Amino acid sequence: MVVKLQRPILVGGLGLSFSLWMLDSWHDSVVQVGEFGLLSALAIGGGLWLFQKNRTKNSLEQLDGMVVDRATVESAITKTETVINQLAQEAKNHPALQTLTEQVAQLLLELDRQEIKVAVTGGKSVGKSTLIQVLKQNLETRNFVSLEETAPLFREAADNSDAAILTEVAKSDFVLFLTNGDLTDSEFQALQQLKAANQPIILVFNKQDQYLADESASVFSQLKQRTQGNVVATAASPICIKVRKHEADGSVREWMEQPAPNIQQLTQQLGEVLVQQGQRLVWVTTMRKTGLLKAEAKNWLNGTRRDRATPIIEQYQWIAAAAAFANPVPALDILATAAINAQMVMDLGNIYQQKFSLEQGQTVAGSMGSLMLKLGLVELSTNAISTVLKSNAVTFVAGGVVQGVSAAYLTRVAGLSLVEYFQQQEIAIDSGTGLNLENLRQTLQKVFQQNQQIGFLQGFVKQSVKRLLPEVQQVEIVGVQKAVG
């Protein structure tokens, strides 16, 4: 491959939980007034005050923390359309364009949706189907509510089904997450994932009647303390109890009877949310879907741009290698003389809509060079490459090879770091000013670590040597070594 130097190169908890279940033991007791009674009353009163002060947020309060209105969602949809339109300009025949366009159009229709979608999810045998049946019979707002059961989470099969289920759950307006005991690690992680996506949730402790009263209270307290979220205890299908009746004739009649479902608190909370915040729930969901669609479109766009950026990075890494090989300099000066190319900064900036003038490109290149020196990447890369080259005496004896390979390697790292940095920026920014050096530093470290694997270095060194040393010269060096040996 012949490289033409046509462009200028710049060298360079404890949460505190309170349990009030002890009050159950007072139902049949006589409260005595006196020193003990007064102190007890004060303690209980103080406990209630602290409980109110530190209590977890209910569902309505969770929504109050989400500042979302119609205008905000419409603005987000417009930004997503910008990304999709940019993809259409840069890759007119991209296979994802039609689907993306249809989905963004659907988002506008979502804003006026009347039906509220509630996902009922959780592990296997936690009572999802039964709870849905009971809610359909007791929820006053059921006429405009869709209760949708998901497939069971946390199955033993080693696949990605949980991730797919949670992705679908995130498209619902509200989530009832069922558990029948204290949370497992998998359940806790799933809850955290949904909360991170601003998904309104009620954690439902179902089948509480299968525990003794004090055990149920303990599990309930642990759930509230661990999740710091809204927890409701239910018994959608209570265990049958034996009823015994003594007849007038002295006989005793017994039968099994199933108590009515205990879901009053859940229906009350869920009903309040759906009535008072129904429209807002739709906006929050549409906002979440918009974010997912924008991320998908941006990934496609970044992939297209990366395909265009890769040949440019490779071009400039070999330009840097040739310059350093022809004019060897001390290792620590490699970056300042050959590794960073201002024209590469400008070319990559053009691809990612980060417009740089030549002066700005030189500034960016200089900043990256300074960061690489401060982070010790120049010395680390030179030492690593020298170690690889020493394993092959044929190439190591050739003057300037270490400098040339190091220059190519550092230019590659710089180019990949710029690509990674640009991909994090918003689409269609018109100026390359305002470079965030801290973000760039973190990106440099990340990319450098990704390209430090010994297998990659060995392959890169081999490829670099083939470009720097003609095959005839390599054969001559081998012959000299054999004669000396």
Coordinates of C-alpha atoms in Angstrom, one line a residue:
M1 CA 0.0 0.0 0.0
V2 CA 1.4 3.4 -1.0
V3 CA 0.6 6.2 1.5
K4 CA 0.5 9.8 0.1
L5 CA 1.4 12.6 2.5
Q6 CA -1.0 15.1 1.1
R7 CA -2.2 16.7 4.3
P8 CA -0.3 18.5 7.1
I9 CA 0.7 16.3 10.0
L10 CA 0.7 17.8 13.5
V11 CA 3.5 16.2 15.6
G12 CA 2.3 15.8 18.5
G13 CA -29.2 2.7 55.7
L14 CA -28.6 2.3 57.0
G15 CA -31.8 2.9 56.8
L16 CA -33.6 2.7 60.0
S17 CA -36.7 0.4 59.9
F18 CA -39.5 0.5 62.5
S19 CA -42.0 -2.3 63.0
L20 CA -45.4 -1.6 64.3
W21 CA -46.6 -5.1 64.2
M22 CA -46.2 -5.3 68.0
L23 CA -49.4 -3.3 68.3
D24 CA -51.3 -6.5 67.4
S25 CA -50.6 -7.9 70.8
W26 CA -52.3 -4.9 72.5
H27 CA -55.8 -5.5 71.0
D28 CA -57.0 -7.5 74.0
S29 CA -55.0 -5.6 76.6
V30 CA -55.9 -2.9 79.0
V31 CA -53.7 0.2 78.7
Q32 CA -52.6 1.3 82.2
V33 CA -51.9 5.0 82.8
G34 CA -48.9 5.6 84.9
E35 CA -45.1 6.1 84.6
F36 CA -44.7 3.1 82.4
G37 CA -47.8 3.8 80.3
L38 CA -46.7 7.4 79.7
L39 CA -43.2 6.4 78.7
S40 CA -44.6 3.8 76.4
A41 CA -46.9 6.2 74.8
L42 CA -44.1 8.7 74.3
A43 CA -41.9 6.0 72.8
I44 CA -44.6 4.9 70.4
G45 CA -45.4 8.4 69.4
G46 CA -41.8 9.2 68.7
G47 CA -41.5 6.0 66.7
L48 CA -44.5 6.9 64.6
W49 CA -43.1 10.4 64.0
L50 CA -39.7 8.9 62.9
F51 CA -41.5 6.4 60.8
Q52 CA -43.4 9.1 58.9
K53 CA -40.2 11.1 58.5
N54 CA -38.2 8.2 57.2
R55 CA -40.9 6.2 55.5
T56 CA -40.5 5.0 51.9
K57 CA -42.2 6.8 49.1
N58 CA -45.5 5.6 47.8
S59 CA -46.4 5.3 44.2
L60 CA -47.7 8.8 43.8
E61 CA -44.6 10.3 45.4
Q62 CA -42.5 8.3 43.1
L63 CA -44.2 9.9 40.1
D64 CA -43.8 13.4 41.7
G65 CA -40.1 13.0 41.3
M66 CA -40.3 12.5 37.6
V67 CA -40.5 15.9 35.9
V68 CA -42.3 14.9 32.7
D69 CA -44.9 16.8 30.8
R70 CA -46.2 16.6 27.2
A71 CA -43.9 19.4 25.9
T72 CA -40.8 17.6 27.4
V73 CA -41.8 14.3 25.7
E74 CA -42.5 16.0 22.4
S75 CA -39.0 17.7 22.5
A76 CA -37.4 14.3 23.2
I77 CA -39.3 12.8 20.2
T78 CA -38.0 15.6 18.0
K79 CA -34.4 14.9 19.0
T80 CA -34.9 11.2 18.2
E81 CA -36.2 12.2 14.8
T82 CA -33.0 14.2 14.3
V83 CA -30.9 11.2 14.9
I84 CA -33.0 9.1 12.5
N85 CA -32.9 11.8 9.8
Q86 CA -29.1 12.0 10.2
L87 CA -28.9 8.2 9.7
A88 CA -31.0 8.6 6.5
Q89 CA -28.7 11.2 5.2
E90 CA -25.5 9.2 5.9
A91 CA -26.9 5.7 5.0
K92 CA -29.9 6.1 2.7
N93 CA -30.4 2.4 2.3
H94 CA -29.8 1.4 5.9
P95 CA -32.0 -1.7 6.7
A96 CA -33.2 -0.3 10.0
L97 CA -34.5 3.0 8.7
Q98 CA -38.0 1.9 7.9
T99 CA -38.6 0.4 11.3
L100 CA -37.1 3.4 13.1
T101 CA -39.3 5.7 11.1
E102 CA -42.4 3.8 11.9
Q103 CA -41.6 3.6 15.6
V104 CA -41.0 7.3 16.0
A105 CA -44.3 8.0 14.3
Q106 CA -46.0 5.7 16.8
L107 CA -44.5 7.6 19.7
L108 CA -46.5 10.7 18.7
L109 CA -49.7 8.6 18.8
E110 CA -48.7 7.2 22.2
L111 CA -49.1 10.6 23.8
D112 CA -52.9 10.5 23.6
R113 CA -53.2 6.8 24.6
Q114 CA -56.1 6.3 27.1
E115 CA -55.5 2.7 28.2
I116 CA -53.0 2.2 31.1
K117 CA -50.8 -0.8 30.8
V118 CA -49.8 -2.5 34.0
A119 CA -47.2 -5.3 33.9
V120 CA -47.5 -8.1 36.5
T121 CA -44.1 -9.7 36.8
G122 CA -41.9 -11.8 39.1
G123 CA -40.4 -15.3 39.4
K124 CA -42.2 -18.6 39.1
S125 CA -45.1 -19.5 41.4
V126 CA -45.4 -16.1 43.1
G127 CA -49.2 -15.8 42.2
K128 CA -49.2 -13.5 39.1
S129 CA -52.2 -15.1 37.4
T130 CA -54.2 -15.3 40.5
L131 CA -53.5 -11.7 41.5
I132 CA -54.6 -10.5 38.0
Q133 CA -57.9 -12.4 38.3
V134 CA -58.6 -10.9 41.7
L135 CA -57.6 -7.4 40.6
K136 CA -59.9 -7.6 37.5
Q137 CA -62.8 -8.3 39.9
N138 CA -62.0 -5.7 42.5
L139 CA -60.2 -2.8 40.8
E140 CA -62.6 0.1 40.2
T141 CA -60.5 1.5 37.4
R142 CA -60.4 -1.8 35.5
N143 CA -62.3 -0.5 32.5
F144 CA -59.3 1.5 31.2
V145 CA -56.6 -0.7 32.6
S146 CA -54.7 -3.6 30.9
L147 CA -53.2 -6.1 33.3
E148 CA -50.5 -8.1 31.4
E149 CA -48.7 -11.1 33.0
T150 CA -45.1 -11.6 31.9
A151 CA -43.3 -14.9 31.5
P152 CA -41.7 -16.0 34.8
L153 CA -38.3 -14.4 35.6
F154 CA -35.3 -16.1 37.0
R155 CA -35.7 -19.5 35.3
E156 CA -32.8 -21.9 35.5
A157 CA -32.2 -21.9 31.7
A158 CA -29.0 -20.2 30.9
D159 CA -30.3 -17.7 28.3
N160 CA -31.1 -14.0 27.9
S161 CA -34.9 -14.4 28.6
D162 CA -34.8 -12.3 31.7
A163 CA -33.3 -9.3 29.8
A164 CA -35.9 -9.7 27.1
I165 CA -38.7 -9.8 29.6
L166 CA -37.5 -6.8 31.5
T167 CA -37.2 -4.9 28.3
E168 CA -40.9 -5.6 27.6
V169 CA -41.8 -4.7 31.2
A170 CA -40.1 -1.3 30.7
K171 CA -42.6 -0.5 28.0
S172 CA -45.5 -0.7 30.5
D173 CA -46.9 2.3 32.4
F174 CA -46.8 0.7 35.8
V175 CA -45.3 -2.5 37.3
L176 CA -46.5 -4.9 40.0
F177 CA -43.4 -6.9 40.9
L178 CA -44.4 -10.0 42.9
T179 CA -42.3 -11.9 45.4
N180 CA -43.4 -14.4 48.0
G181 CA -40.5 -13.8 50.5
D182 CA -37.4 -11.8 51.1
L183 CA -35.7 -10.8 47.8
T184 CA -33.1 -13.0 46.1
D185 CA -30.1 -11.2 44.6
S186 CA -31.7 -11.8 41.1
E187 CA -34.9 -10.2 42.2
F188 CA -33.1 -7.2 43.7
Q189 CA -31.0 -6.6 40.6
A190 CA -34.1 -6.8 38.4
L191 CA -35.9 -4.2 40.6
Q192 CA -32.9 -1.9 40.5
Q193 CA -32.8 -2.1 36.7
L194 CA -36.4 -1.1 36.5
K195 CA -36.0 1.7 38.9
A196 CA -33.0 3.0 37.0
A197 CA -35.3 3.3 34.0
N198 CA -37.7 5.4 36.0
Q199 CA -40.3 2.7 36.0
P200 CA -43.0 3.3 38.6
I201 CA -43.3 0.1 40.7
I202 CA -45.2 -1.5 43.6
L203 CA -43.3 -4.4 45.2
V204 CA -46.0 -6.9 46.1
F205 CA -45.3 -9.3 49.0
N206 CA -47.8 -11.9 48.0
K207 CA -48.8 -15.1 49.9
Q208 CA -48.0 -13.4 53.2
D209 CA -50.6 -15.6 54.9
Q210 CA -48.2 -18.6 54.4
Y211 CA -46.1 -17.1 57.2
L212 CA -46.7 -16.8 60.9
A213 CA -47.7 -13.2 61.9
D214 CA -44.3 -12.3 63.3
E215 CA -42.4 -13.9 60.4
S216 CA -44.6 -12.0 57.9
A217 CA -43.9 -8.8 59.7
S218 CA -40.2 -9.4 59.6
V219 CA -40.1 -10.2 55.9
F220 CA -42.3 -7.1 55.1
S221 CA -39.9 -4.9 57.2
Q222 CA -36.8 -6.3 55.4
L223 CA -38.4 -5.7 52.0
K224 CA -39.1 -2.0 52.8
Q225 CA -35.6 -1.5 54.3
R226 CA -33.8 -3.2 51.5
T227 CA -35.6 -1.6 48.5
Q228 CA -36.5 1.8 50.0
G229 CA -39.5 1.6 47.8
N230 CA -43.2 1.1 47.9
V231 CA -44.1 -2.4 49.3
V232 CA -47.6 -3.8 49.8
A233 CA -48.4 -7.2 51.4
T234 CA -51.2 -9.2 49.9
A235 CA -52.8 -12.7 49.9
A236 CA -54.5 -13.1 46.5
S237 CA -55.5 -16.7 47.3
P238 CA -55.4 -17.2 51.1
I239 CA -54.9 -20.6 52.5
C240 CA -58.1 -22.4 53.4
I241 CA -59.0 -22.5 57.0
K242 CA -60.9 -25.1 59.0
V243 CA -64.3 -23.9 60.3
R244 CA -65.9 -25.7 63.2
K245 CA -69.5 -25.2 64.3
H246 CA -71.1 -26.6 67.4
E247 CA -74.7 -27.5 66.7
A248 CA -77.5 -27.2 69.3
D249 CA -77.8 -31.0 69.5
G250 CA -74.2 -31.2 70.7
S251 CA -72.7 -32.3 67.4
V252 CA -69.8 -30.6 65.7
R253 CA -69.7 -29.8 62.1
E254 CA -66.4 -29.0 60.3
W255 CA -65.6 -27.8 56.8
M256 CA -62.8 -26.0 54.9
E257 CA -63.4 -22.4 53.9
Q258 CA -61.2 -20.0 51.9
P259 CA -61.0 -16.4 53.2
A260 CA -61.6 -13.5 50.9
P261 CA -58.5 -12.2 49.1
N262 CA -56.5 -9.7 51.1
I263 CA -55.6 -7.0 48.4
Q264 CA -57.4 -3.9 49.8
Q265 CA -54.2 -1.9 50.3
L266 CA -52.9 -2.8 46.8
T267 CA -56.2 -1.9 45.0
Q268 CA -56.4 1.4 46.9
Q269 CA -52.9 2.5 46.0
L270 CA -53.0 1.2 42.5
G271 CA -56.4 2.8 42.0
E272 CA -55.2 6.2 43.3
V273 CA -52.2 6.1 40.9
L274 CA -54.2 5.2 37.8
V275 CA -57.0 7.8 38.5
Q276 CA -54.8 10.7 39.6
Q277 CA -51.7 10.1 37.4
G278 CA -53.0 8.1 34.4
Q279 CA -52.0 10.7 31.8
R280 CA -48.6 11.3 33.5
L281 CA -47.9 7.6 33.5
V282 CA -48.4 7.5 29.7
W283 CA -46.0 10.5 29.2
V284 CA -43.4 8.8 31.4
T285 CA -43.7 5.6 29.4
T286 CA -43.5 7.4 26.1
M287 CA -40.4 9.3 27.4
R288 CA -38.8 6.0 28.3
K289 CA -39.6 4.5 24.9
T290 CA -38.3 7.6 23.2
G291 CA -35.0 7.2 25.0
L292 CA -34.7 3.6 24.0
L293 CA -35.5 4.4 20.4
K294 CA -33.0 7.2 20.3
A295 CA -30.3 5.0 21.7
E296 CA -31.0 2.3 19.1
A297 CA -30.9 4.9 16.2
K298 CA -27.7 6.4 17.6
N299 CA -26.1 2.9 17.8
W300 CA -26.9 2.4 14.1
L301 CA -25.6 5.8 13.2
N302 CA -22.4 5.3 15.2
G303 CA -21.9 2.0 13.5
T304 CA -22.2 3.6 10.1
R305 CA -19.8 6.4 11.1
R306 CA -17.3 3.9 12.7
D307 CA -17.1 2.1 9.4
R308 CA -16.1 5.3 7.7
A309 CA -13.7 6.3 10.5
T310 CA -11.7 3.1 10.7
P311 CA -9.9 3.5 7.3
I312 CA -9.0 7.0 8.3
I313 CA -7.4 5.9 11.5
E314 CA -5.5 3.2 9.7
Q315 CA -4.3 5.7 7.1
Y316 CA -2.9 8.1 9.7
Q317 CA -1.4 5.4 11.9
W318 CA 0.8 4.3 9.0
I319 CA 1.6 7.9 8.1
A320 CA 2.8 8.4 11.7
A321 CA 4.7 5.1 11.6
A322 CA 6.5 6.0 8.4
A323 CA 7.5 9.5 9.7
A324 CA 8.8 8.1 13.0
F325 CA 10.7 5.2 11.3
A326 CA 12.4 7.6 8.8
N327 CA 13.4 10.0 11.6
P328 CA 13.8 8.0 14.9
V329 CA 13.6 10.1 18.1
P330 CA 13.8 9.1 21.8
A331 CA 10.9 7.1 22.9
L332 CA 9.3 9.7 25.1
D333 CA 9.3 12.2 22.3
I334 CA 7.4 9.9 19.8
L335 CA 4.1 11.4 20.7
A336 CA 5.3 14.9 20.3
T337 CA 6.8 14.2 16.8
A338 CA 4.6 11.7 15.0
A339 CA 1.8 10.0 16.9
I340 CA -1.0 12.6 16.8
N341 CA -2.2 14.1 13.6
A342 CA -4.3 17.3 13.5
Q343 CA -5.7 16.4 10.1
M344 CA -6.9 13.1 11.6
V345 CA -8.7 15.0 14.3
M346 CA -10.4 17.2 11.6
D347 CA -11.3 14.2 9.4
L348 CA -12.9 12.3 12.3
G349 CA -14.6 15.4 13.5
N350 CA -16.2 15.8 10.1
I351 CA -17.6 12.3 10.3
Y352 CA -19.1 12.9 13.7
Q353 CA -20.4 16.4 13.0
Q354 CA -17.8 17.9 15.3
K355 CA -16.5 20.7 13.2
F356 CA -12.8 21.6 13.9
S357 CA -10.7 24.3 12.2
L358 CA -7.1 23.4 11.7
E359 CA -6.1 25.4 14.7
Q360 CA -8.7 23.6 16.8
G361 CA -7.5 20.3 15.5
Q362 CA -4.0 21.1 16.5
T363 CA -5.2 22.1 20.0
V364 CA -7.1 18.8 20.4
A365 CA -4.1 16.8 19.1
G366 CA -1.8 18.6 21.5
S367 CA -4.2 18.0 24.4
M368 CA -4.4 14.3 23.7
G369 CA -0.6 14.2 23.4
S370 CA -0.3 15.8 26.8
L371 CA -2.8 13.5 28.4
M372 CA -1.0 10.4 27.0
L373 CA 2.3 11.6 28.4
K374 CA 0.7 12.4 31.8
L375 CA -1.0 9.0 31.9
G376 CA 2.2 7.3 31.0
L377 CA 0.7 5.7 28.0
V378 CA 3.7 6.6 25.7
E379 CA 6.2 4.8 27.9
L380 CA 3.9 1.9 28.6
S381 CA 3.2 1.3 25.0
T382 CA 6.9 1.6 24.0
N383 CA 8.0 -0.9 26.6
A384 CA 5.3 -3.3 25.6
I385 CA 6.1 -3.1 21.9
S386 CA 9.9 -3.4 22.7
T387 CA 9.2 -6.6 24.6
V388 CA 7.3 -8.1 21.7
L389 CA 10.0 -7.0 19.2
K390 CA 12.7 -8.5 21.3
S391 CA 11.1 -11.9 20.8
N392 CA 12.0 -11.5 17.1
A393 CA 15.6 -10.5 16.7
V394 CA 15.2 -10.1 13.0
T395 CA 13.0 -7.0 13.4
F396 CA 14.5 -5.7 16.6
V397 CA 17.9 -4.9 15.0
A398 CA 16.4 -2.6 12.4
G399 CA 16.9 1.0 13.5
G400 CA 13.7 3.0 14.1
V401 CA 11.3 0.1 14.1
V402 CA 10.4 0.6 17.8
Q403 CA 9.7 4.2 17.2
G404 CA 7.7 3.5 14.1
V405 CA 5.5 0.8 15.6
S406 CA 5.0 2.9 18.7
A407 CA 3.9 5.9 16.7
A408 CA 1.5 3.8 14.7
Y409 CA 0.1 2.2 17.9
L410 CA -0.4 5.6 19.7
T411 CA -2.0 7.1 16.7
R412 CA -4.4 4.2 16.6
V413 CA -5.2 4.6 20.3
A414 CA -5.7 8.4 19.8
G415 CA -8.0 7.8 16.8
L416 CA -10.1 5.1 18.5
S417 CA -10.4 7.3 21.6
L418 CA -11.7 10.2 19.5
V419 CA -14.3 8.0 18.0
E420 CA -15.4 6.7 21.4
Y421 CA -15.5 10.3 22.7
F422 CA -17.5 11.6 19.7
Q423 CA -20.0 8.7 20.0
Q424 CA -20.9 9.9 23.5
Q425 CA -21.8 13.4 22.3
E426 CA -25.2 14.5 21.0
I427 CA -25.9 14.1 17.3
A428 CA -25.4 17.1 14.9
I429 CA -23.3 19.4 17.1
D430 CA -21.9 22.1 14.8
S431 CA -18.8 23.0 16.7
G432 CA -15.8 21.2 18.0
T433 CA -15.3 23.6 20.8
G434 CA -15.8 22.8 24.5
L435 CA -13.8 19.6 24.6
N436 CA -14.2 17.8 27.9
L437 CA -10.7 16.9 28.9
E438 CA -11.8 14.7 31.9
N439 CA -14.1 12.7 29.7
L440 CA -11.4 12.4 27.1
R441 CA -8.9 11.3 29.7
Q442 CA -11.2 8.5 30.9
T443 CA -11.8 7.5 27.3
L444 CA -8.1 7.3 26.5
Q445 CA -7.5 5.1 29.5
K446 CA -10.3 2.8 28.6
V447 CA -9.3 2.4 24.9
F448 CA -5.6 2.0 25.8
Q449 CA -6.5 -0.9 28.2
Q450 CA -8.7 -2.5 25.5
N451 CA -5.8 -2.5 23.1
Q452 CA -3.1 -3.8 25.5
Q453 CA -3.9 -7.5 25.1
I454 CA -0.7 -9.4 24.2
G455 CA -2.5 -11.1 21.3
F456 CA -3.5 -7.8 19.7
L457 CA 0.0 -6.3 20.3
Q458 CA 1.7 -9.3 18.6
G459 CA -0.5 -9.1 15.6
F460 CA -0.2 -5.3 15.4
V461 CA 3.6 -5.4 15.6
K462 CA 3.7 -8.1 12.9
Q463 CA 1.5 -6.0 10.6
S464 CA 3.6 -2.8 11.3
V465 CA 6.9 -4.5 10.6
K466 CA 5.7 -5.7 7.2
R467 CA 4.8 -2.1 6.3
L468 CA 8.1 -0.6 7.6
L469 CA 10.6 -3.2 6.4
P470 CA 10.6 -4.5 2.8
E471 CA 10.7 -8.3 2.6
V472 CA 14.2 -8.1 1.0
Q473 CA 15.6 -6.2 3.9
Q474 CA 14.1 -8.7 6.4
V475 CA 15.7 -11.6 4.5
E476 CA 19.1 -9.9 4.4
I477 CA 19.0 -9.4 8.2
V478 CA 18.1 -13.1 8.7
G479 CA 21.1 -14.0 6.5
V480 CA 23.5 -11.8 8.5
Q481 CA 22.3 -13.3 11.8
K482 CA 22.8 -16.9 10.5
A483 CA 26.3 -16.1 9.3
V484 CA 27.3 -14.5 12.6
G485 CA 25.8 -17.5 14.5

